[in-house]
Amino acid sequence: MKTRKSLLRVPSLRVLALAAVATGVIGGTVVAQTQPLPAIQWDVRRLDNLDRNVRRLERAITQRNNQGEPVLVESDPELIALQGRVALMEQRLRDMELTVRRVNGDLERLTFQLDESGGDNAALRTRLSDAEERIATLEAAKEAAETAAREAAEFATRSPTGDAVTDLAAARALLTSDPARGRAALDLVASTWADTPSGREAMWRIGDIIRAAGDQAGAVQQYAQALQGWPTEGWAGEVTLKLARGLEATNRDAQACAALGEYQRRYAASSTPALREIAARTRTQANCR
């Protein structure tokens, strides 16, 4: 009995399976002669079916070989072409990986350079802030110097002699010869030397002029300004009594009694008997307790 041998041209089974999987993974399609086939969606079920079919085909070929009908497996030209495309794609993937590594290296270098430039920017910002603060300080000092110079110039026009005591003495002397100009001179001393004993004395002397003109309320205001902080000059006790009398004359008995209390605590011990008598009389008139 003559043995019949069957020669079959089929692709390698394992290679066919791998080619099919590669085709599904890369999302490509094998082009037929007439119409392109739809892309195969490879999932677990399809892969299991493919594995079972491959095993069946292997068993069938083994059985044919055992029966004396060997099967010659030859590579399919389309499969070889597909394998070439897969190899080309793998090479491209390796090239892309190398490119990505180079890009990552460049990014790391750029990040390092950016960090360094960020430090430089922070240093520049600090130096800029320091420069701005120094400029602001210089501008403030310049403005203060200009203000001081302007005030000094104005003061030179206000103060005839440049000395508070001398200006006050000149104003008092002028009151005798020319009361109107003397009053103006006292106003100038009071405004120019406001925080000095001479300026305070000019204030209460202006109060005397106002009281002599019949304006008790205006005189009280001048006395109060002269007594701010309760000065210790020799005239302070007498001016305190003038303040109390003016308050009593303008029907402000409670405030008059308060002023008399300050006089008693601060100035009575060093006052003359005449001043103490005025204080007692004013206390009675204001109904102080």
Tab-separated table of C-alpha atoms in Angstrom:
chain	number	residue	atom	x	y	z
A	1	MET	CA	0.000	0.000	0.000
A	2	LYS	CA	1.481	3.237	-1.145
A	3	THR	CA	1.785	5.988	1.490
A	4	ARG	CA	0.354	9.302	0.436
A	5	LYS	CA	2.124	12.359	1.665
A	6	SER	CA	0.309	15.612	1.999
A	7	LEU	CA	2.375	18.727	1.554
A	8	LEU	CA	0.692	21.734	3.100
A	9	ARG	CA	1.938	25.337	2.990
A	10	VAL	CA	0.821	26.841	6.260
A	11	PRO	CA	2.459	29.491	8.337
A	12	SER	CA	4.198	28.606	11.568
A	13	LEU	CA	1.465	28.262	14.187
A	14	ARG	CA	3.244	30.100	16.962
A	15	VAL	CA	4.303	32.849	14.567
A	16	LEU	CA	0.759	33.207	13.272
A	17	ALA	CA	-0.544	33.633	16.823
A	18	LEU	CA	2.083	36.223	17.721
A	19	ALA	CA	1.493	38.089	14.460
A	20	ALA	CA	-2.217	38.203	15.108
A	21	VAL	CA	-1.670	39.534	18.636
A	22	ALA	CA	0.847	42.148	17.409
A	23	THR	CA	-1.586	43.247	14.739
A	24	GLY	CA	-4.330	43.778	17.368
A	25	VAL	CA	-2.031	45.574	19.854
A	26	ILE	CA	-0.675	48.144	17.450
A	27	GLY	CA	-4.162	48.848	16.162
A	28	GLY	CA	-3.226	48.146	12.516
A	29	THR	CA	-5.082	46.075	9.917
A	30	VAL	CA	-3.769	43.555	7.417
A	31	VAL	CA	-4.696	44.787	3.966
A	32	ALA	CA	-6.457	42.228	1.729
A	33	GLN	CA	-6.374	42.329	-2.020
A	34	THR	CA	-9.827	43.864	-2.355
A	35	GLN	CA	-11.262	45.160	0.914
A	36	PRO	CA	-9.573	46.079	4.254
A	37	LEU	CA	-10.525	43.891	7.188
A	38	PRO	CA	-11.877	45.470	10.371
A	39	ALA	CA	-9.490	45.705	13.314
A	40	ILE	CA	-9.743	42.793	15.723
A	41	GLN	CA	-10.490	43.708	19.327
A	42	TRP	CA	-8.344	41.328	21.339
A	43	ASP	CA	-9.754	40.512	24.746
A	44	VAL	CA	-9.366	37.576	27.141
A	45	ARG	CA	-12.090	35.493	25.471
A	46	ARG	CA	-10.654	35.903	21.965
A	47	LEU	CA	-7.157	35.074	23.185
A	48	ASP	CA	-8.462	31.906	24.913
A	49	ASN	CA	-10.249	30.831	21.712
A	50	LEU	CA	-7.103	31.485	19.692
A	51	ASP	CA	-5.045	29.372	22.108
A	52	ARG	CA	-7.529	26.471	21.881
A	53	ASN	CA	-7.582	26.598	18.076
A	54	VAL	CA	-3.792	26.618	17.950
A	55	ARG	CA	-3.628	23.551	20.198
A	56	ARG	CA	-6.204	21.729	18.035
A	57	LEU	CA	-4.218	22.532	14.941
A	58	GLU	CA	-1.048	21.267	16.592
A	59	ARG	CA	-2.734	17.998	17.542
A	60	ALA	CA	-4.081	17.586	13.990
A	61	ILE	CA	-0.662	18.124	12.462
A	62	THR	CA	0.926	15.726	14.965
A	63	GLN	CA	-1.689	13.109	14.073
A	64	ARG	CA	-1.024	13.548	10.326
A	65	ASN	CA	2.682	13.202	10.907
A	66	ASN	CA	2.131	10.003	12.890
A	67	GLN	CA	0.014	8.624	10.043
A	68	GLY	CA	2.840	9.109	7.550
A	69	GLU	CA	1.473	12.223	6.005
A	70	PRO	CA	4.003	14.877	7.066
A	71	VAL	CA	3.059	18.512	6.925
A	72	LEU	CA	5.672	20.884	5.699
A	73	VAL	CA	5.356	24.255	7.375
A	74	GLU	CA	6.548	27.118	5.276
A	75	SER	CA	6.507	30.796	6.080
A	76	ASP	CA	3.797	32.791	4.422
A	77	PRO	CA	5.091	35.811	2.442
A	78	GLU	CA	2.463	38.049	3.983
A	79	LEU	CA	3.500	36.853	7.438
A	80	ILE	CA	7.137	37.574	6.660
A	81	ALA	CA	6.175	41.050	5.528
A	82	LEU	CA	4.129	41.509	8.707
A	83	GLN	CA	7.047	40.328	10.810
A	84	GLY	CA	9.256	42.848	9.051
A	85	ARG	CA	6.789	45.613	9.852
A	86	VAL	CA	6.655	44.510	13.492
A	87	ALA	CA	10.463	44.510	13.686
A	88	LEU	CA	10.531	47.980	12.125
A	89	MET	CA	7.988	49.211	14.650
A	90	GLU	CA	9.999	47.715	17.505
A	91	GLN	CA	13.072	49.549	16.241
A	92	ARG	CA	11.084	52.769	16.069
A	93	LEU	CA	9.838	52.182	19.603
A	94	ARG	CA	13.424	51.739	20.800
A	95	ASP	CA	14.390	54.935	18.996
A	96	MET	CA	11.466	56.720	20.649
A	97	GLU	CA	12.549	55.412	24.037
A	98	LEU	CA	16.038	56.795	23.453
A	99	THR	CA	14.531	60.113	22.381
A	100	VAL	CA	12.333	60.194	25.495
A	101	ARG	CA	15.385	59.506	27.678
A	102	ARG	CA	17.255	62.365	25.999
A	103	VAL	CA	14.233	64.658	26.452
A	104	ASN	CA	13.972	63.662	30.114
A	105	GLY	CA	17.660	64.458	30.549
A	106	ASP	CA	17.180	67.818	28.887
A	107	LEU	CA	14.158	68.491	31.109
A	108	GLU	CA	16.160	67.656	34.225
A	109	ARG	CA	18.919	70.045	33.129
A	110	LEU	CA	16.360	72.735	32.354
A	111	THR	CA	14.702	72.186	35.740
A	112	PHE	CA	18.052	72.557	37.463
A	113	GLN	CA	18.783	75.709	35.485
A	114	LEU	CA	15.332	77.069	36.337
A	115	ASP	CA	15.956	76.363	40.025
A	116	GLU	CA	19.244	78.225	39.814
A	117	SER	CA	17.620	81.115	37.942
A	118	GLY	CA	14.865	81.130	40.579
A	119	GLY	CA	17.499	81.551	43.271
A	120	ASP	CA	19.081	84.348	41.257
A	121	ASN	CA	15.683	85.999	40.858
A	122	ALA	CA	15.084	85.782	44.610
A	123	ALA	CA	18.461	87.388	45.258
A	124	LEU	CA	17.659	90.121	42.731
A	125	ARG	CA	14.288	90.713	44.371
A	126	THR	CA	15.972	91.009	47.756
A	127	ARG	CA	18.508	93.480	46.411
A	128	LEU	CA	15.724	95.417	44.699
A	129	SER	CA	13.728	95.567	47.942
A	130	ASP	CA	16.805	96.770	49.817
A	131	ALA	CA	17.419	99.419	47.161
A	132	GLU	CA	13.798	100.554	47.343
A	133	GLU	CA	14.000	100.804	51.134
A	134	ARG	CA	17.211	102.815	50.901
A	135	ILE	CA	15.662	105.108	48.293
A	136	ALA	CA	12.580	105.565	50.486
A	137	THR	CA	14.821	106.365	53.465
A	138	LEU	CA	16.803	108.872	51.413
A	139	GLU	CA	13.627	110.465	50.111
A	140	ALA	CA	12.221	110.700	53.651
A	141	ALA	CA	15.476	112.234	54.894
A	142	LYS	CA	15.461	114.666	51.985
A	143	GLU	CA	11.863	115.633	52.682
A	144	ALA	CA	12.629	116.078	56.389
A	145	ALA	CA	15.631	118.240	55.551
A	146	GLU	CA	13.565	120.366	53.178
A	147	THR	CA	10.837	120.722	55.798
A	148	ALA	CA	13.375	121.698	58.451
A	149	ALA	CA	14.938	124.229	56.097
A	150	ARG	CA	11.535	125.666	55.257
A	151	GLU	CA	10.547	125.874	58.919
A	152	ALA	CA	13.872	127.484	59.752
A	153	ALA	CA	13.296	130.065	57.053
A	154	GLU	CA	9.790	130.745	58.311
A	155	PHE	CA	11.035	130.891	61.893
A	156	ALA	CA	13.666	133.431	60.883
A	157	THR	CA	10.902	135.665	59.562
A	158	ARG	CA	8.789	135.170	62.733
A	159	SER	CA	11.457	135.635	65.405
A	160	PRO	CA	13.114	139.068	65.340
A	161	THR	CA	16.050	138.029	67.516
A	162	GLY	CA	16.073	134.225	67.283
A	163	ASP	CA	15.746	133.905	71.080
A	164	ALA	CA	12.506	133.312	73.015
A	165	VAL	CA	13.405	135.342	76.099
A	166	THR	CA	14.626	138.306	74.039
A	167	ASP	CA	11.558	138.214	71.809
A	168	LEU	CA	9.279	138.230	74.888
A	169	ALA	CA	11.155	141.122	76.480
A	170	ALA	CA	10.872	143.124	73.249
A	171	ALA	CA	7.129	142.412	73.073
A	172	ARG	CA	6.572	143.508	76.703
A	173	ALA	CA	8.522	146.713	76.091
A	174	LEU	CA	6.501	147.387	72.963
A	175	LEU	CA	3.241	147.049	74.922
A	176	THR	CA	4.085	150.235	76.829
A	177	SER	CA	4.793	152.411	73.805
A	178	ASP	CA	2.438	150.823	71.284
A	179	PRO	CA	-0.198	148.435	72.746
A	180	ALA	CA	-1.439	147.262	69.347
A	181	ARG	CA	2.013	146.348	68.082
A	182	GLY	CA	2.844	144.900	71.520
A	183	ARG	CA	-0.191	142.583	71.295
A	184	ALA	CA	0.882	141.488	67.811
A	185	ALA	CA	4.404	140.846	69.116
A	186	LEU	CA	2.974	138.697	71.958
A	187	ASP	CA	0.950	136.676	69.426
A	188	LEU	CA	4.129	136.120	67.420
A	189	VAL	CA	6.031	134.918	70.503
A	190	ALA	CA	3.150	132.624	71.543
A	191	SER	CA	3.004	130.958	68.114
A	192	THR	CA	6.752	130.829	67.514
A	193	TRP	CA	7.819	129.646	70.975
A	194	ALA	CA	4.650	127.757	71.939
A	195	ASP	CA	6.384	124.981	73.921
A	196	THR	CA	8.722	127.258	75.894
A	197	PRO	CA	8.175	129.176	79.151
A	198	SER	CA	8.398	132.414	77.199
A	199	GLY	CA	5.696	131.266	74.807
A	200	ARG	CA	3.423	130.270	77.717
A	201	GLU	CA	3.986	133.627	79.414
A	202	ALA	CA	3.045	135.381	76.184
A	203	MET	CA	-0.194	133.353	76.169
A	204	TRP	CA	-1.351	134.397	79.637
A	205	ARG	CA	-0.323	138.027	79.027
A	206	ILE	CA	-2.559	137.951	75.955
A	207	GLY	CA	-5.257	136.602	78.310
A	208	ASP	CA	-4.832	139.666	80.531
A	209	ILE	CA	-5.312	141.936	77.510
A	210	ILE	CA	-8.443	140.026	76.484
A	211	ARG	CA	-9.868	140.124	80.066
A	212	ALA	CA	-9.231	143.886	80.264
A	213	ALA	CA	-11.324	144.196	77.119
A	214	GLY	CA	-14.212	142.450	78.911
A	215	ASP	CA	-13.931	138.984	77.255
A	216	GLN	CA	-13.738	136.611	80.229
A	217	ALA	CA	-14.338	133.491	78.130
A	218	GLY	CA	-11.497	134.366	75.740
A	219	ALA	CA	-9.207	135.098	78.668
A	220	VAL	CA	-10.009	131.695	80.241
A	221	GLN	CA	-8.943	129.983	77.022
A	222	GLN	CA	-5.587	131.763	76.995
A	223	TYR	CA	-4.956	130.965	80.693
A	224	ALA	CA	-5.775	127.307	80.129
A	225	GLN	CA	-3.342	127.075	77.231
A	226	ALA	CA	-0.591	128.697	79.274
A	227	LEU	CA	-1.180	126.234	82.158
A	228	GLN	CA	-1.078	123.024	80.095
A	229	GLY	CA	1.009	120.467	81.994
A	230	TRP	CA	0.924	122.711	85.094
A	231	PRO	CA	4.243	124.590	84.689
A	232	THR	CA	6.469	125.444	87.673
A	233	GLU	CA	7.391	129.010	86.748
A	234	GLY	CA	6.799	131.733	89.360
A	235	TRP	CA	3.756	133.085	87.546
A	236	ALA	CA	1.947	129.725	87.437
A	237	GLY	CA	0.127	130.125	90.795
A	238	GLU	CA	-1.187	133.613	89.982
A	239	VAL	CA	-2.337	132.538	86.501
A	240	THR	CA	-4.131	129.534	88.038
A	241	LEU	CA	-6.122	131.896	90.238
A	242	LYS	CA	-6.899	134.063	87.185
A	243	LEU	CA	-8.204	130.919	85.478
A	244	ALA	CA	-10.366	130.039	88.489
A	245	ARG	CA	-11.791	133.564	88.725
A	246	GLY	CA	-12.565	133.592	85.004
A	247	LEU	CA	-14.355	130.233	85.270
A	248	GLU	CA	-16.392	131.479	88.244
A	249	ALA	CA	-17.249	134.677	86.395
A	250	THR	CA	-18.578	132.626	83.434
A	251	ASN	CA	-20.738	130.428	85.727
A	252	ARG	CA	-18.503	127.346	85.608
A	253	ASP	CA	-18.193	126.854	89.339
A	254	ALA	CA	-17.290	123.157	89.217
A	255	GLN	CA	-14.353	123.842	86.919
A	256	ALA	CA	-13.368	126.853	89.012
A	257	CYS	CA	-13.247	124.640	92.114
A	258	ALA	CA	-11.121	122.110	90.247
A	259	ALA	CA	-8.665	124.855	89.276
A	260	LEU	CA	-8.542	126.037	92.917
A	261	GLY	CA	-7.800	122.471	93.981
A	262	GLU	CA	-4.810	122.365	91.607
A	263	TYR	CA	-3.656	125.702	93.000
A	264	GLN	CA	-3.879	124.390	96.560
A	265	ARG	CA	-1.902	121.231	95.725
A	266	ARG	CA	0.750	122.776	93.478
A	267	TYR	CA	1.237	126.470	94.190
A	268	ALA	CA	-0.340	127.588	97.509
A	269	ALA	CA	2.707	126.764	99.645
A	270	SER	CA	4.951	129.085	97.596
A	271	SER	CA	2.353	131.807	97.005
A	272	THR	CA	2.085	135.166	98.756
A	273	PRO	CA	-0.591	135.797	101.403
A	274	ALA	CA	-2.387	138.076	98.976
A	275	LEU	CA	-2.747	135.246	96.450
A	276	ARG	CA	-3.914	132.816	99.119
A	277	GLU	CA	-6.554	135.354	100.192
A	278	ILE	CA	-7.759	135.654	96.570
A	279	ALA	CA	-7.971	131.863	96.420
A	280	ALA	CA	-10.100	131.732	99.586
A	281	ARG	CA	-12.439	134.447	98.353
A	282	THR	CA	-12.838	132.769	94.952
A	283	ARG	CA	-13.541	129.425	96.655
A	284	THR	CA	-16.391	131.048	98.607
A	285	GLN	CA	-17.813	132.715	95.503
A	286	ALA	CA	-17.760	129.411	93.566
A	287	ASN	CA	-19.363	127.515	96.523
A	288	CYS	CA	-16.519	125.015	96.645
A	289	ARG	CA	-16.711	122.338	99.348
